Amino acid sequence: MPSTLVNNPAAGGEVADTGQRHIRIRGLCKTYPNGTRALQGVDLDIPLGMFGLLGPNGAGKSTLMRILATLQQADAGSVWFGDLNVLQEPQLMRQQLGYLPQSFGVYPGVSAAQLLDHLAILKGITNSRERRETVAGLLQQVDLYDNRHKAVGSFSGGMRQRFGIAQALLGSPRVIIVDEPTAGLDPAQRTRFLNLLSAVGEEAPIILSTHIVEDVSELCPQMAIIAHGRLVLSGEPQRLMDALDGRVWQATIARDTLASYEEHHKLISTRFYLGRIVINVFAERRPGPEFEPVRPDLKDVYFSALAGWLPTVPGQVEAG
């Protein structure tokens, strides 16, 4: 059995009453044997609903997700889900967890319906009729029902990702963790998946770990940015964008002048347009006659935060 099939809590048994469905992370640290400090004292509150966790590759997002999913041990700190101590009672957390890791393995040669049925048994769905209905419903939700008799090992990357989404939703989990979930999905599949998560998010905390800013901006009422194992900031996306209002300026420049602008301005982003380059810069006042103010979007927040330029927002959480 591939080690990445992690959604396998023991069947049966009572799930602890978690009270408020709220995740509280305090002082979380993790250092790997090679000296990499993946997490450095992360404090974070994750409420009910969709929560976006943004960060570049290597920021520590996957380490945080694996610790929350009880697949890795932290060196220090605490994680609470309601009144459940996640780090001390991992089995109770697994009984109410849906998890889609960044890399999802499968049994070779087993059909989608058979594998999902097997995972449903492991999730404690022992009634055969309920299990058949659950499996069929989830495969329809992720647009794999017509391929239910095909071996999951023969699926394309996008199809396999959608199957991973289906197994993460088995058993009506009380917490859902998805790590880079839209990788490999085409635009229509991505929209369908995000809409599905949004609906589920009305009843459970859903942590959406990604480096795709659009996934967060479209769905998440709360978010955080992590970099180099530290929490950079957290808050409401709209408030964070409002904090940048009047500080983002845009100009269209010739390609051969880009180096000069990079040297003299705080560049947030660049993009090509009709043979020229459109740049966004951070500045407290108009940086030159060629610049015009633009309404900040979440990409501006993200790159400004990573660069350390984002002004403090009342109520946000910042790494100290």
Coordinates of C-alpha atoms in Angstrom, one line a residue, residues 41-201:
G41 CA 7.3 29.5 16.3
V42 CA 4.2 29.7 14.2
D43 CA 1.1 31.1 15.9
L44 CA -2.1 30.9 13.9
D45 CA -5.9 30.7 14.5
I46 CA -8.0 28.9 11.8
P47 CA -11.8 29.4 12.1
L48 CA -14.7 27.6 10.5
G49 CA -14.8 27.9 6.8
M50 CA -12.2 28.3 4.0
F51 CA -8.7 29.4 5.2
G52 CA -6.0 30.1 2.7
L53 CA -2.4 29.4 3.5
L54 CA -0.1 31.1 0.9
G55 CA 3.6 30.8 0.6
P56 CA 6.3 30.0 -1.9
N57 CA 7.7 26.5 -2.4
G58 CA 9.9 25.6 0.6
A59 CA 8.1 28.1 2.9
G60 CA 7.0 25.4 5.4
K61 CA 3.4 25.0 4.3
S62 CA 3.6 21.2 3.7
T63 CA 5.4 20.7 7.0
L64 CA 2.6 22.6 8.8
M65 CA -0.1 20.6 6.9
R66 CA 1.6 17.2 7.8
I67 CA 1.8 18.2 11.5
L68 CA -1.9 19.2 11.5
A69 CA -2.7 15.9 9.8
T70 CA -0.7 14.0 12.5
L71 CA 1.7 12.6 10.0
Q72 CA 4.7 14.4 11.5
Q73 CA 5.7 15.3 15.0
A74 CA 6.5 18.9 16.0
D75 CA 9.6 19.7 18.0
A76 CA 7.7 22.3 20.1
G77 CA 4.4 24.0 20.3
S78 CA 0.7 23.0 20.5
V79 CA -2.2 22.4 18.2
W80 CA -5.8 22.4 19.5
F81 CA -9.0 21.6 17.6
G82 CA -11.7 22.8 19.9
D83 CA -10.9 21.0 23.2
L84 CA -8.9 18.2 21.4
N85 CA -5.1 18.3 21.9
V86 CA -4.1 17.3 18.3
L87 CA -0.4 16.6 19.1
Q88 CA -1.2 14.4 22.2
E89 CA -4.3 12.6 20.8
P90 CA -3.5 12.1 17.1
Q91 CA -5.8 9.2 16.6
L92 CA -8.9 11.2 17.6
M93 CA -7.9 13.9 15.1
R94 CA -7.5 11.3 12.3
Q95 CA -11.1 10.1 13.0
Q96 CA -12.5 13.4 11.9
L97 CA -9.9 14.5 9.3
G98 CA -10.0 14.7 5.6
Y99 CA -6.6 15.1 4.0
L100 CA -5.3 15.5 0.5
P101 CA -1.5 15.6 0.4
Q102 CA 0.5 17.2 -2.2
S103 CA 1.6 13.8 -3.6
F104 CA -1.2 11.2 -3.6
G105 CA -0.4 7.6 -4.1
V106 CA -2.8 4.8 -5.2
Y107 CA -3.0 1.0 -5.4
P108 CA -2.1 0.0 -9.0
G109 CA -4.7 -1.9 -10.9
V110 CA -7.6 -1.1 -8.5
S111 CA -10.6 0.7 -9.9
A112 CA -11.7 4.1 -8.6
A113 CA -15.0 2.6 -7.1
Q114 CA -13.2 -0.3 -5.4
L115 CA -10.5 1.9 -3.9
L116 CA -12.9 4.5 -2.7
D117 CA -15.1 1.8 -1.2
H118 CA -12.0 0.3 0.6
L119 CA -11.1 3.7 2.0
A120 CA -14.7 4.3 3.1
I121 CA -14.5 1.1 5.2
L122 CA -11.4 2.4 6.8
K123 CA -13.2 5.6 7.6
G124 CA -15.8 3.6 9.5
I125 CA -18.6 3.5 6.9
T126 CA -19.5 -0.1 7.4
N127 CA -23.1 -0.2 6.1
S128 CA -22.8 -1.5 2.5
R129 CA -25.7 0.5 1.1
E130 CA -24.6 3.8 2.7
R131 CA -21.1 3.1 1.4
R132 CA -22.3 2.5 -2.2
E133 CA -24.3 5.7 -2.1
T134 CA -21.4 7.7 -0.6
V135 CA -18.9 6.4 -3.2
A136 CA -21.2 7.0 -6.1
G137 CA -22.1 10.5 -4.9
L138 CA -18.4 11.5 -4.4
L139 CA -17.3 10.2 -7.8
Q140 CA -20.1 12.2 -9.4
Q141 CA -19.1 15.3 -7.4
V142 CA -15.5 15.1 -8.7
D143 CA -16.6 14.2 -12.3
L144 CA -15.2 10.6 -12.2
Y145 CA -18.3 8.6 -12.1
D146 CA -18.1 7.5 -15.8
N147 CA -14.5 6.3 -15.0
R148 CA -15.4 4.5 -11.8
H149 CA -14.4 1.1 -13.2
K150 CA -11.0 2.2 -14.5
A151 CA -7.9 1.6 -12.5
V152 CA -6.8 4.7 -10.6
G153 CA -3.2 3.9 -11.6
S154 CA -4.1 4.6 -15.2
F155 CA -5.6 8.0 -14.5
S156 CA -4.1 11.2 -15.7
G157 CA -2.6 13.6 -13.1
G158 CA -5.7 15.7 -13.0
M159 CA -8.0 12.7 -12.7
R160 CA -5.9 11.3 -9.9
Q161 CA -6.0 14.7 -8.1
R162 CA -9.8 14.6 -8.3
F163 CA -9.9 11.1 -6.9
G164 CA -7.7 12.4 -4.0
I165 CA -10.3 15.1 -3.4
A166 CA -13.1 12.5 -3.2
Q167 CA -11.2 10.4 -0.6
A168 CA -10.5 13.5 1.5
L169 CA -14.3 14.2 1.7
L170 CA -15.2 10.6 2.8
G171 CA -17.0 10.4 6.1
S172 CA -18.1 14.0 6.4
P173 CA -14.8 15.1 8.0
R174 CA -14.9 17.9 10.6
V175 CA -11.5 19.3 9.4
I176 CA -10.3 19.2 5.8
I177 CA -6.7 19.9 4.8
V178 CA -5.8 20.2 1.1
D179 CA -2.2 20.8 0.0
E180 CA -1.8 22.3 -3.5
P181 CA -5.3 20.9 -4.4
T182 CA -5.7 22.5 -7.9
A183 CA -2.4 21.4 -9.3
G184 CA -3.1 19.5 -12.6
L185 CA -6.7 20.6 -12.9
D186 CA -8.0 22.4 -15.9
P187 CA -10.0 25.6 -15.4
A188 CA -13.4 24.0 -15.4
Q189 CA -12.3 21.2 -13.0
R190 CA -10.6 23.8 -10.7
T191 CA -13.8 25.9 -10.5
R192 CA -15.9 22.8 -9.8
F193 CA -13.5 21.7 -7.0
L194 CA -13.3 25.1 -5.4
N195 CA -17.1 25.4 -5.4
L196 CA -17.4 22.0 -3.8
L197 CA -14.9 23.0 -1.1
S198 CA -16.7 26.3 -0.5
A199 CA -20.0 24.4 0.2
V200 CA -18.3 22.0 2.6
G201 CA -16.6 24.9 4.3

